[in-house]
Amino acid sequence: MKIKQVFLLLVLLCVSASTFGQEKKRITIKYSGFALSSPELGEGVREFRRDNQQQVHFIHEGVNLYCDKALYYEKEDFIEAFSNVNMQQGDTINMTAKYAEYSGKTQLAFASGDVVLTEPKSVLTTDTLWFDRTKQQAYYKSMGKVVRDTSGTITSTIGRYYLETQKYQFVDNVVLVNPEYVLKTNHLDFYSETGHSYMYGPSTIKGENNNIYCERGFYNTNNDTGYFIKNSKIDYDNRTIEGDSLYFNRNTSFASASNNITVTDTINKSIIKGHYAEVFKDKDSVFITKRVLAISVQDKDSIYMRSDTLMVTGPEEHRITRAYYDVRIYKSDLSGKADSVHVDHKSGLTQMINLRRFSTSDVFATARKPILWNIGNQMTGDTIHLISNVETEKLDSLRVFNNAFLISKDTLSGGFNQIKGQTLIGLFRDNELYNVDIIKNAEVIYYSYNSENELVGINKSMSALINIQITDNDIDEIRMIKQVDGLLYPEEDFPKNARLFRGFDWREEEKPNSVEDLFKDEPPLVLPVIKGLDPYIPQEEFFDEALLERVEATKKDKDDTTSKAARNIPKPSEEDSKKEVTQEKVISKISNKKDN
């Protein structure tokens, strides 16, 4: 029995010691200067004023408070500090102000009048500031400014500083001014140690030569690199880059983009879409890949070009576009295919090239020649050049080099009109082919009709040069220049196995008839998952339940409505009052706990 009693006594002693150890220490008066007390000040209130030697000095659990004048409320362990106030926490935080309050019970400080909070990497200035030592957070709600040497100046209506993580949280009318750019956003999380900043909501970064927009983004103010997602875009002079994910390096004027990319060139009226892009501003170049679609915007009829990879280089007055591989072109009256396409936007020259990527030793490999379809005409050759009028944006002429072949289907007989030779030169009027010259080793097979659309015969001829006049996709006239051989055969006398030239290759099934056809037969595209920036998570309120509970505990009894520690806690705004938990509800909740 005695053993049990001794054990119980030891337990009670331990609990008592633990409880005593948890009691908060009171504010210590380190230097009082001139000490005054009078009935006018009230019971338990003393006034301290500095002397000629130094300021009034208080100490409380690692904080040193200096001022010229102070009122100390002994029962509430509360200080009002006036004139040249200086509060120091360790060797990292220093706050100055004209006026300050500090509660030893809640460890909540309030400062007003030219408030300056200095930490190792930045300086915060504002008119009114709260500092909660328990949470190690500072807070303002009436405009503040933070200056950091390498980042610039940040201003906002509302701000909070987290001492433990060295993080600033700026809200409402946030503006970061740097000599190179100006950043504006609704919400900015800024880490003073690393210079990392996180933007939430509509945000812009405007520099001398570029503008950035995003609704969620990251920017490293130390090395001027950024990462942006959610409706993000970068404006480079006359180019705009948009994508699900954008990377930007201000030092090298480089940007890259991933997933659902659009690059718009306002000077050359072009739009490029794809799923990975790199833009080098100083080199005036764009590299884009993954199911690329380039659109040359024209007033009445735009040109669409699909490729595996596309590069745009050169200044705006002389842009060059290179597209490769498996290039496909679509326009309402013109379409084509080639291994590679080279476009000189200044001269209006488009070169369709066969890269001969297939092995000549493989009997199953086929080197498909570049091909063009205009209305009902199919043109092939080793290389095709299209020349456009850069002012009217209409086709002017074309040249087909080596093994030129022009085929059109004869709709009445089901046969094919064919022209072949070494070189083909075509002329366009209103984007329709109206004149064709076949030069050197020219041959023709042509279905000839009379005025009643009755087949007269099949013309097969050879000549040094053949000129063909075309109207509404029908051959009006064929002229043989230096004719070598030629004859008009009755249809029944012309062998069917001789009605196609050697090398005949009718490729109508490959012709794109719409923009969607440019991507037909392609496997589904699997895009990488964009990672890196988590959605914004609202932070807890500065005046949260825990803080209000500490303030409530400073009251002398439950009927006491006055508390020095609570008098500068702002009342909830109309917007705050709509929230589920307001300060009044919290205080009521705390009071009910005490009653029970």
Coordinates of C-alpha atoms in Angstrom, one line a residue:
M1 CA 0.0 0.0 0.0
K2 CA 2.8 2.4 0.9
I3 CA 4.6 1.6 -2.3
K4 CA 1.5 2.6 -4.3
Q5 CA 1.3 5.9 -2.3
V6 CA 4.9 6.6 -3.0
F7 CA 4.5 5.9 -6.7
L8 CA 1.4 8.1 -6.9
L9 CA 3.3 10.9 -5.2
L10 CA 6.1 10.6 -7.7
V11 CA 3.6 10.8 -10.6
L12 CA 2.0 13.9 -9.1
L13 CA 5.4 15.6 -8.7
C14 CA 6.3 14.8 -12.3
V15 CA 3.0 16.2 -13.6
S16 CA 3.4 19.3 -11.5
A17 CA 7.0 19.8 -12.7
S18 CA 5.9 19.4 -16.3
T19 CA 3.0 21.8 -15.9
F20 CA 5.3 24.4 -14.3
G21 CA 7.9 24.0 -17.1
Q22 CA 5.2 24.7 -19.7
E23 CA 4.2 28.0 -18.1
K24 CA 5.2 31.0 -20.3
K25 CA 7.8 33.3 -19.0
R26 CA 6.8 36.9 -18.4
I27 CA 8.3 39.9 -20.0
T28 CA 11.6 41.0 -18.4
I29 CA 12.5 44.7 -18.0
K30 CA 16.1 44.8 -19.0
Y31 CA 16.5 48.6 -18.8
S32 CA 13.8 50.9 -17.6
G33 CA 15.3 54.4 -17.9
F34 CA 13.0 56.7 -16.1
A35 CA 10.2 54.7 -14.4
L36 CA 6.9 56.4 -13.6
S37 CA 3.6 55.3 -12.1
S38 CA 0.5 57.3 -11.3
P39 CA -3.2 56.8 -10.7
E40 CA -3.9 58.3 -14.1
L41 CA -2.1 55.3 -15.7
G42 CA -4.3 52.8 -13.9
E43 CA -3.6 50.0 -11.5
G44 CA -0.6 47.8 -12.4
V45 CA 0.5 50.1 -15.3
R46 CA 3.9 51.6 -15.4
E47 CA 5.5 54.1 -17.8
F48 CA 9.2 53.9 -18.8
R49 CA 11.1 56.6 -20.7
R50 CA 14.6 56.5 -22.1
D51 CA 17.4 58.4 -20.5
N52 CA 20.5 60.0 -21.9
Q53 CA 22.3 56.6 -22.0
Q54 CA 20.0 54.3 -23.9
Q55 CA 16.5 53.3 -24.8
V56 CA 14.0 51.3 -22.7
H57 CA 14.8 47.6 -23.2
F58 CA 12.5 44.6 -22.7
I59 CA 13.3 40.9 -23.2
H60 CA 10.9 38.0 -23.8
E61 CA 12.0 34.5 -24.8
G62 CA 14.6 35.5 -27.4
V63 CA 13.0 38.8 -28.4
N64 CA 14.6 42.2 -27.5
L65 CA 12.3 45.2 -27.7
Y66 CA 13.8 48.8 -27.6
C67 CA 11.8 52.1 -27.6
D68 CA 12.0 55.7 -26.3
K69 CA 8.8 55.3 -24.3
A70 CA 6.7 52.3 -23.1
L71 CA 3.6 51.5 -21.1
Y72 CA 3.8 48.1 -19.4
Y73 CA 0.6 46.5 -18.2
E74 CA 1.8 44.1 -15.6
K75 CA -1.3 42.0 -15.1
E76 CA -1.8 41.4 -18.8
D77 CA 2.0 41.2 -19.5
F78 CA 1.5 43.6 -22.3
I79 CA 3.6 46.4 -23.7
E80 CA 2.8 49.6 -25.7
A81 CA 6.0 50.9 -27.2
F82 CA 6.4 54.5 -28.7
S83 CA 9.0 56.2 -30.8
N84 CA 11.9 54.6 -32.5
V85 CA 10.7 51.1 -31.8
N86 CA 13.1 48.3 -32.6
M87 CA 12.2 44.6 -32.1
Q88 CA 14.9 42.0 -32.7
Q89 CA 14.5 38.2 -32.8
G90 CA 17.9 36.5 -32.7
D91 CA 20.3 37.8 -35.3
T92 CA 18.0 37.3 -38.3
I93 CA 14.9 39.4 -37.8
N94 CA 14.8 43.1 -37.1
M95 CA 11.6 45.2 -37.1
T96 CA 11.4 49.0 -36.6
A97 CA 8.3 51.2 -36.3
K98 CA 6.9 54.3 -34.8
Y99 CA 4.6 52.4 -32.5
A100 CA 4.3 48.7 -31.4
E101 CA 2.3 46.5 -29.1
Y102 CA 3.5 43.1 -27.7
S103 CA 1.7 40.5 -25.6
G104 CA 3.8 38.2 -23.5
K105 CA 0.9 35.9 -23.2
T106 CA -0.1 35.5 -26.9
Q107 CA 3.4 36.4 -28.3
L108 CA 1.5 38.5 -30.9
A109 CA 3.1 41.8 -31.9
F110 CA 1.4 44.7 -33.7
A111 CA 3.4 47.6 -35.3
S112 CA 2.3 50.7 -37.2
G113 CA 3.9 53.8 -38.7
D114 CA 6.8 53.3 -41.1
V115 CA 7.2 49.6 -40.3
V116 CA 10.4 48.0 -41.6
L117 CA 11.0 44.2 -41.2
T118 CA 14.5 43.1 -42.2
E119 CA 15.6 39.6 -42.8
P120 CA 18.9 38.3 -44.3
K121 CA 17.7 38.4 -48.0
S122 CA 15.0 41.1 -48.1
V123 CA 13.5 44.2 -46.5
L124 CA 9.7 44.6 -46.0
T125 CA 8.1 48.0 -45.5
T126 CA 4.5 48.7 -44.7
D127 CA 2.3 50.9 -42.6
T128 CA 0.8 48.2 -40.4
L129 CA 2.1 44.8 -39.5
W130 CA 1.2 41.9 -37.2
F131 CA 3.9 39.4 -36.1
D132 CA 2.9 36.1 -34.5
R133 CA 5.9 34.6 -32.8
T134 CA 4.1 31.3 -32.1
K135 CA 3.6 30.6 -35.8
Q136 CA 6.6 32.7 -36.8
Q137 CA 4.6 34.6 -39.3
A138 CA 4.3 38.3 -40.2
Y139 CA 1.2 39.8 -41.9
Y140 CA 0.0 43.0 -43.5
K141 CA -3.2 43.9 -45.2
S142 CA -2.8 47.6 -46.2
M143 CA -0.1 47.6 -48.9
G144 CA 3.4 46.5 -48.4
K145 CA 6.7 46.5 -50.3
V146 CA 9.5 43.9 -50.3
V147 CA 13.0 44.8 -51.7
R148 CA 15.4 42.1 -52.6
D149 CA 18.7 43.1 -54.3
T150 CA 18.7 40.5 -57.1
S151 CA 15.0 40.2 -57.7
G152 CA 13.8 43.8 -57.5
T153 CA 10.8 45.2 -55.6
I154 CA 7.5 43.5 -54.9
T155 CA 4.4 45.3 -53.8
S156 CA 1.0 43.9 -52.9
T157 CA -2.2 44.8 -50.9
I158 CA -1.9 41.8 -48.6
G159 CA 1.2 39.9 -47.7
R160 CA 2.5 37.3 -45.3
Y161 CA 6.0 36.2 -44.4
Y162 CA 6.8 32.7 -43.1
L163 CA 10.1 32.9 -41.1
E164 CA 10.8 29.2 -40.9
T165 CA 10.6 28.7 -44.7
Q166 CA 11.7 32.2 -45.7
K167 CA 8.6 32.5 -47.8
Y168 CA 6.5 35.5 -48.7
Q169 CA 2.9 35.2 -49.8
F170 CA 1.6 38.2 -51.7
V171 CA -2.1 38.6 -52.5
D172 CA -4.1 41.2 -54.5
N173 CA -2.4 43.7 -56.9
V174 CA 1.0 42.0 -56.8
V175 CA 3.7 43.7 -58.8
L176 CA 7.3 42.7 -59.0
V177 CA 9.5 45.3 -60.7
N178 CA 12.9 44.3 -62.0
P179 CA 15.2 46.3 -64.3
E180 CA 14.6 43.6 -67.0
Y181 CA 10.8 43.0 -66.6
V182 CA 7.6 43.7 -64.6
L183 CA 5.6 40.8 -63.1
K184 CA 2.0 41.2 -62.2
T185 CA -0.3 38.6 -60.7
N186 CA -3.1 38.1 -58.2
H187 CA -1.1 35.7 -56.0
L188 CA 2.6 35.2 -55.7
D189 CA 4.5 32.8 -53.4
F190 CA 8.1 34.1 -53.2
Y191 CA 11.1 32.4 -51.4
S192 CA 13.6 35.0 -50.4
E193 CA 16.5 32.5 -49.9
T194 CA 16.3 31.0 -53.4
G195 CA 14.5 33.7 -55.4
H196 CA 11.9 31.2 -56.5
S197 CA 8.4 32.6 -57.2
Y198 CA 5.1 30.8 -57.9
M199 CA 2.3 32.6 -59.6
Y200 CA -1.4 31.7 -59.3
G201 CA -4.3 33.2 -61.3
P202 CA -3.9 35.5 -64.4
S203 CA -0.3 36.6 -64.4
T204 CA 2.0 38.6 -66.8
I205 CA 5.7 39.1 -67.1
K206 CA 6.5 42.0 -69.4
G207 CA 10.0 42.6 -70.7
E208 CA 11.5 44.9 -73.3
N209 CA 11.3 42.3 -76.1
N210 CA 8.9 39.7 -74.7
N211 CA 5.6 39.3 -72.8
I212 CA 4.5 36.2 -70.9
Y213 CA 1.0 35.2 -69.7
C214 CA 0.0 32.3 -67.6
E215 CA -2.5 31.2 -65.0
R216 CA -0.1 29.1 -63.1
G217 CA 3.6 29.5 -63.3
F218 CA 7.1 29.4 -61.7
Y219 CA 9.9 32.0 -62.2
N220 CA 13.4 31.9 -60.8
T221 CA 14.4 35.5 -60.2
N222 CA 18.0 34.5 -59.6
N223 CA 18.8 33.1 -63.1
D224 CA 15.8 34.4 -65.0
T225 CA 14.2 31.1 -66.1
G226 CA 10.6 30.3 -65.9
Y227 CA 8.1 27.4 -66.3
F228 CA 4.5 28.1 -67.1
I229 CA 1.3 26.0 -67.4
K230 CA -2.4 26.6 -67.8
N231 CA -3.3 28.9 -70.7
S232 CA 0.3 30.1 -71.0
K233 CA 1.8 32.0 -73.9
I234 CA 5.0 34.0 -74.7
D235 CA 5.0 36.9 -77.1
Y236 CA 8.3 37.4 -78.9
D237 CA 8.1 40.5 -81.0
N238 CA 5.9 39.3 -83.8
R239 CA 5.7 35.6 -82.7
T240 CA 3.3 34.2 -80.1
I241 CA 4.0 30.7 -78.5
E242 CA 1.2 28.9 -76.7
G243 CA 1.1 25.5 -75.1
D244 CA 0.2 23.4 -72.2
S245 CA 3.7 23.8 -70.8
L246 CA 6.2 26.5 -71.5
Y247 CA 9.9 26.9 -70.5
F248 CA 11.6 30.3 -70.8
N249 CA 15.2 31.5 -70.4
R250 CA 15.5 35.3 -70.5
N251 CA 19.4 35.2 -70.6
T252 CA 19.5 33.2 -73.9
S253 CA 16.1 34.4 -75.3
F254 CA 15.1 30.7 -75.6
A255 CA 11.7 29.2 -75.1
S256 CA 10.4 25.6 -75.4
A257 CA 6.8 24.3 -75.3
S258 CA 5.1 20.9 -74.9
N259 CA 1.7 19.6 -75.8
N260 CA -1.0 21.4 -77.9
I261 CA 1.4 24.1 -79.1
T262 CA 0.6 27.0 -81.4
V263 CA 3.2 29.3 -82.8
T264 CA 1.7 32.4 -84.5
D265 CA 3.7 34.6 -86.9
T266 CA 1.9 37.8 -87.4
I267 CA 4.3 39.2 -90.0
N268 CA 4.2 36.2 -92.4
K269 CA 0.6 35.4 -91.5
S270 CA 1.4 31.8 -90.5
I271 CA 0.3 29.5 -87.7
I272 CA 2.2 26.3 -86.7
K273 CA 0.8 23.6 -84.4
G274 CA 2.5 20.6 -82.9
H275 CA 3.4 19.1 -79.5
Y276 CA 7.0 20.1 -78.9
A277 CA 8.7 23.3 -80.0
E278 CA 11.9 25.3 -79.4
V279 CA 12.1 29.0 -80.2
F280 CA 15.5 30.9 -80.4
K281 CA 14.6 34.6 -80.6
D282 CA 18.1 35.9 -81.3
K283 CA 18.4 33.5 -84.2
D284 CA 14.9 34.1 -85.4
S285 CA 14.3 30.4 -85.5
V286 CA 11.5 27.9 -84.5
F287 CA 11.8 24.1 -84.3
I288 CA 8.6 22.2 -83.9
T289 CA 7.8 18.4 -84.1
K290 CA 5.2 15.8 -83.2
R291 CA 2.3 15.9 -85.6
V292 CA 3.1 19.3 -87.0
L293 CA 0.5 21.4 -88.9
A294 CA 1.7 24.7 -90.5
I295 CA -1.0 27.1 -91.8
S296 CA -0.2 29.8 -94.2
V297 CA -3.1 32.2 -93.6
Q298 CA -4.6 33.8 -96.8
D299 CA -7.6 35.9 -97.2
K300 CA -9.8 33.4 -99.1
D301 CA -8.0 30.1 -99.0
S302 CA -5.3 29.1 -96.5
I303 CA -2.6 26.5 -97.2
Y304 CA -2.2 23.6 -94.7
M305 CA 1.0 21.6 -94.5
R306 CA 1.6 18.5 -92.3
S307 CA 5.1 17.1 -91.4
D308 CA 7.0 15.2 -88.8
T309 CA 9.3 18.1 -88.1
L310 CA 9.3 21.8 -89.2
M311 CA 11.9 24.5 -88.9
V312 CA 11.4 28.3 -89.5
T313 CA 14.6 30.4 -89.7
G314 CA 15.6 33.9 -90.7
P315 CA 14.5 37.4 -89.9
E316 CA 10.9 38.5 -90.6
E317 CA 11.9 40.1 -94.0
H318 CA 13.3 36.8 -95.3
R319 CA 11.9 33.7 -93.5
I320 CA 12.7 30.2 -94.6
T321 CA 10.5 27.2 -93.7
R322 CA 11.9 23.6 -93.9
A323 CA 9.5 20.7 -93.4
Y324 CA 10.4 17.0 -93.3
Y325 CA 9.5 14.0 -93.3
D326 CA 6.3 12.8 -94.9
V327 CA 5.1 16.2 -95.8
R328 CA 1.5 16.6 -97.0
I329 CA -0.1 19.8 -98.3
Y330 CA -3.8 20.7 -98.6
K331 CA -5.5 23.7 -100.2
S332 CA -9.0 23.7 -101.7
D333 CA -7.6 23.7 -105.2
L334 CA -4.1 22.3 -104.6
S335 CA -2.7 19.4 -102.6
G336 CA 0.6 17.5 -102.5
K337 CA 3.1 15.2 -100.9
A338 CA 6.8 15.0 -100.6
D339 CA 9.6 13.8 -98.4
S340 CA 10.7 17.4 -97.7
V341 CA 9.5 20.9 -98.5
H342 CA 11.6 24.1 -98.5
V343 CA 9.8 27.5 -98.6
D344 CA 11.4 30.9 -99.2
H345 CA 8.7 33.3 -98.0
K346 CA 10.5 36.3 -99.6
S347 CA 10.6 34.9 -103.1
G348 CA 7.5 32.8 -102.9
L349 CA 9.4 29.7 -103.9
T350 CA 8.3 26.3 -102.6
Q351 CA 10.5 23.3 -103.3
M352 CA 9.1 19.8 -103.0
I353 CA 12.0 17.4 -102.7
N354 CA 12.5 13.6 -102.7
L355 CA 15.2 12.8 -100.0
R356 CA 15.7 9.3 -101.4
R357 CA 15.7 7.9 -97.9
F358 CA 14.9 4.4 -99.2
S359 CA 17.6 1.9 -100.0
T360 CA 18.1 1.3 -103.7
S361 CA 19.3 -2.2 -103.0
D362 CA 16.0 -3.2 -101.3
V363 CA 13.6 -4.5 -104.0
F364 CA 10.7 -3.9 -101.7
A365 CA 11.6 -0.2 -101.1
T366 CA 9.8 2.5 -103.1
A367 CA 11.1 6.0 -103.6
R368 CA 7.9 8.0 -104.0
K369 CA 8.3 11.1 -106.0
P370 CA 7.0 14.5 -104.9
I371 CA 3.4 14.9 -106.2
L372 CA 1.0 17.7 -106.7
W373 CA -2.8 17.6 -107.4
N374 CA -4.4 20.7 -109.0
I375 CA -8.0 20.3 -109.7
G376 CA -8.0 17.1 -111.7
N377 CA -4.3 17.1 -112.7
Q378 CA -1.7 15.0 -111.0
M379 CA 2.0 16.1 -111.4
T380 CA 5.1 14.1 -110.3
G381 CA 8.8 14.4 -110.8
D382 CA 12.1 14.1 -108.9
T383 CA 11.7 17.7 -107.7
I384 CA 8.8 20.2 -107.9
H385 CA 9.1 24.0 -107.6
L386 CA 6.0 26.1 -106.9
I387 CA 6.2 29.9 -107.3
S388 CA 3.6 32.1 -105.7
N389 CA 3.0 35.8 -106.0
V390 CA 3.9 37.1 -102.5
E391 CA 1.6 40.1 -103.0
T392 CA -1.5 38.5 -104.4
E393 CA -0.9 35.2 -102.5
K394 CA -1.8 33.3 -105.6
L395 CA 0.0 30.5 -107.5
D396 CA 2.1 31.9 -110.4
S397 CA 3.9 28.9 -111.9
L398 CA 5.5 25.5 -111.3
R399 CA 8.5 23.6 -112.5
V400 CA 8.9 19.8 -112.4
F401 CA 12.5 18.6 -112.9
N402 CA 13.5 15.2 -114.2
N403 CA 10.9 12.5 -114.9
A404 CA 8.1 15.0 -115.1
F405 CA 4.7 13.3 -115.4
L406 CA 1.3 15.0 -115.7
I407 CA -1.8 12.8 -115.6
S408 CA -5.5 13.6 -115.7
K409 CA -8.4 11.1 -115.7
D410 CA -10.6 11.1 -118.8
T411 CA -14.0 11.1 -117.2
L412 CA -15.8 9.8 -120.3
S413 CA -13.7 6.9 -121.4
G414 CA -12.2 6.0 -118.0
G415 CA -8.7 6.3 -119.5
F416 CA -5.9 8.7 -118.6
N417 CA -4.5 11.6 -120.4
Q418 CA -0.7 11.6 -119.9
I419 CA 2.2 13.9 -120.6
K420 CA 5.7 13.1 -119.7
G421 CA 9.2 14.5 -120.3
Q422 CA 12.3 15.7 -118.7
T423 CA 11.0 19.0 -117.5
L424 CA 7.5 20.5 -117.0
I425 CA 6.7 24.2 -116.7
G426 CA 3.2 25.2 -115.7
L427 CA 1.5 28.5 -115.5
F428 CA -1.5 29.4 -113.2
R429 CA -4.3 31.8 -113.5
D430 CA -6.5 32.3 -110.4
N431 CA -4.7 29.2 -109.0
E432 CA -5.8 27.1 -111.9
L433 CA -3.3 25.5 -114.3
Y434 CA -3.9 26.9 -117.8
N435 CA -0.6 26.4 -119.7
V436 CA 1.8 23.5 -119.6
D437 CA 5.1 23.1 -121.5
I438 CA 6.9 19.7 -121.6
I439 CA 10.5 20.1 -122.5
K440 CA 12.9 17.4 -123.9
N441 CA 11.8 13.9 -124.7
A442 CA 8.2 14.9 -124.5
E443 CA 5.5 12.3 -124.9
V444 CA 1.7 12.5 -124.8
I445 CA -1.3 10.2 -124.7
Y446 CA -4.5 12.1 -125.1
Y447 CA -8.2 11.1 -125.6
S448 CA -9.5 13.4 -128.4
Y449 CA -13.3 14.3 -128.6
N450 CA -15.3 16.3 -131.1
S451 CA -17.8 19.0 -130.3
E452 CA -20.5 16.4 -129.6
N453 CA -18.2 14.8 -126.9
E454 CA -17.7 11.8 -129.1
L455 CA -14.4 10.1 -128.8
V456 CA -12.5 10.6 -132.1
G457 CA -9.5 8.6 -131.1
I458 CA -6.4 8.4 -128.8
N459 CA -3.5 10.5 -129.7
K460 CA 0.0 9.3 -128.9
S461 CA 2.9 11.5 -129.9
M462 CA 6.5 12.3 -129.2
S463 CA 8.2 15.7 -129.6
A464 CA 11.1 17.8 -128.5
L465 CA 8.6 20.1 -126.8
I466 CA 4.8 20.0 -126.2
N467 CA 2.6 23.0 -125.3
I468 CA -0.8 22.3 -123.8
Q469 CA -3.6 24.8 -123.2
I470 CA -6.1 23.9 -120.5
T471 CA -9.5 25.4 -119.7
D472 CA -11.7 24.3 -116.8
N473 CA -9.5 21.2 -116.3
D474 CA -10.0 20.1 -119.9
I475 CA -7.2 20.1 -122.6
D476 CA -8.2 22.6 -125.3
E477 CA -5.2 22.3 -127.5
I478 CA -1.9 20.4 -127.8
R479 CA 0.9 21.8 -129.9
M480 CA 3.8 19.7 -131.0
I481 CA 7.1 21.6 -131.5
K482 CA 9.7 19.7 -133.5
Q483 CA 7.5 16.6 -133.6
V484 CA 9.3 13.4 -133.9
D485 CA 6.4 10.9 -134.1
G486 CA 2.7 11.1 -133.6
L487 CA -0.5 9.4 -134.6
L488 CA -4.3 9.5 -133.8
Y489 CA -5.5 6.0 -133.2
P490 CA -9.1 4.8 -133.2
E491 CA -9.9 3.5 -129.8
E492 CA -10.4 -0.1 -131.0
D493 CA -7.0 0.0 -132.7
F494 CA -5.1 1.3 -129.7
P495 CA -3.8 -1.7 -127.6
K496 CA -4.9 -1.4 -124.0
N497 CA -1.5 -2.4 -122.7
A498 CA 0.0 0.6 -124.6
R499 CA -2.4 3.2 -123.1
L500 CA -0.2 3.8 -120.0
F501 CA 3.4 5.2 -120.3
R502 CA 6.2 3.4 -118.5
G503 CA 6.4 4.8 -115.0
F504 CA 2.7 5.6 -114.8
D505 CA 1.7 5.9 -111.2
W506 CA -1.9 7.1 -110.5
R507 CA -2.0 8.0 -106.8
E508 CA -5.4 9.4 -106.3
E509 CA -6.0 7.4 -103.0
E510 CA -3.1 9.4 -101.4
K511 CA -4.6 12.8 -102.2
P512 CA -5.7 14.8 -99.2
N513 CA -9.2 16.1 -99.7
S514 CA -9.4 18.0 -96.4
V515 CA -7.3 19.1 -93.5
E516 CA -8.3 16.0 -91.6
D517 CA -6.9 13.8 -94.5
L518 CA -3.4 15.2 -93.8
F519 CA -3.3 13.0 -90.7
K520 CA -5.3 10.0 -91.8
D521 CA -3.8 6.5 -91.2
E522 CA -1.6 8.0 -88.4
P523 CA -1.6 6.1 -85.0
P524 CA -3.1 7.8 -82.0
L525 CA -0.7 10.4 -80.5
V526 CA 0.3 9.7 -76.9
L527 CA 1.4 12.9 -75.2
P528 CA 3.5 13.1 -72.0
V529 CA 1.8 14.1 -68.8
I530 CA 2.5 17.7 -67.8
K531 CA 4.0 17.8 -64.2
G532 CA 5.9 20.2 -62.1
L533 CA 3.4 22.7 -60.6
D534 CA 0.7 21.7 -58.2
P535 CA -2.7 23.5 -58.1
Y536 CA -3.0 26.4 -55.7
I537 CA -4.0 25.4 -52.2
P538 CA -5.5 28.3 -50.1
Q539 CA -3.4 29.0 -47.0
E540 CA -4.9 29.0 -43.5
E541 CA -6.0 32.4 -42.1
F542 CA -3.4 34.4 -40.2
F543 CA -6.0 35.2 -37.5
D544 CA -7.0 31.5 -37.2
E545 CA -8.7 29.7 -34.4
A546 CA -5.5 28.9 -32.6
L547 CA -4.4 32.6 -32.5
L548 CA -7.9 33.7 -31.4
E549 CA -8.0 31.1 -28.7
R550 CA -4.7 32.5 -27.3
V551 CA -6.1 36.0 -27.4
E552 CA -9.3 34.8 -25.7
A553 CA -7.3 33.2 -22.9
T554 CA -5.8 36.6 -22.0
K555 CA -9.1 37.9 -20.6
K556 CA -9.4 38.1 -16.9
D557 CA -12.8 36.3 -16.8
K558 CA -15.5 35.1 -19.3
D559 CA -17.5 38.4 -18.8
D560 CA -14.5 40.6 -19.6
T561 CA -15.0 42.1 -23.1
T562 CA -11.7 44.0 -23.1
S563 CA -8.3 42.6 -23.9
K564 CA -5.3 44.6 -24.9
A565 CA -4.0 41.7 -27.0
A566 CA -7.2 41.7 -29.1
R567 CA -7.8 45.4 -29.7
N568 CA -5.8 45.6 -33.0
I569 CA -7.1 42.3 -34.5
P570 CA -9.0 43.5 -37.6
K571 CA -12.7 42.8 -37.8
P572 CA -13.8 40.4 -40.6
S573 CA -14.6 42.0 -44.0
E574 CA -17.9 41.4 -45.8
E575 CA -16.1 38.8 -47.9
D576 CA -14.7 37.1 -44.8
S577 CA -18.1 37.1 -43.2
K578 CA -19.4 34.8 -45.9
K579 CA -16.9 32.1 -44.9
E580 CA -18.1 29.3 -42.7
V581 CA -15.9 30.3 -39.8
T582 CA -15.6 33.9 -38.9
Q583 CA -13.8 35.4 -35.9
E584 CA -17.0 35.9 -34.0
K585 CA -17.9 32.2 -34.4
V586 CA -14.5 31.2 -33.4
I587 CA -14.6 33.3 -30.2
S588 CA -18.1 32.0 -29.4
K589 CA -16.8 28.5 -29.9
I590 CA -13.9 29.1 -27.6
S591 CA -16.1 30.7 -24.9
N592 CA -18.4 27.7 -25.0
K593 CA -15.4 25.4 -24.5
K594 CA -14.4 27.4 -21.4
D595 CA -18.0 27.3 -20.0
N596 CA -18.1 23.5 -20.4

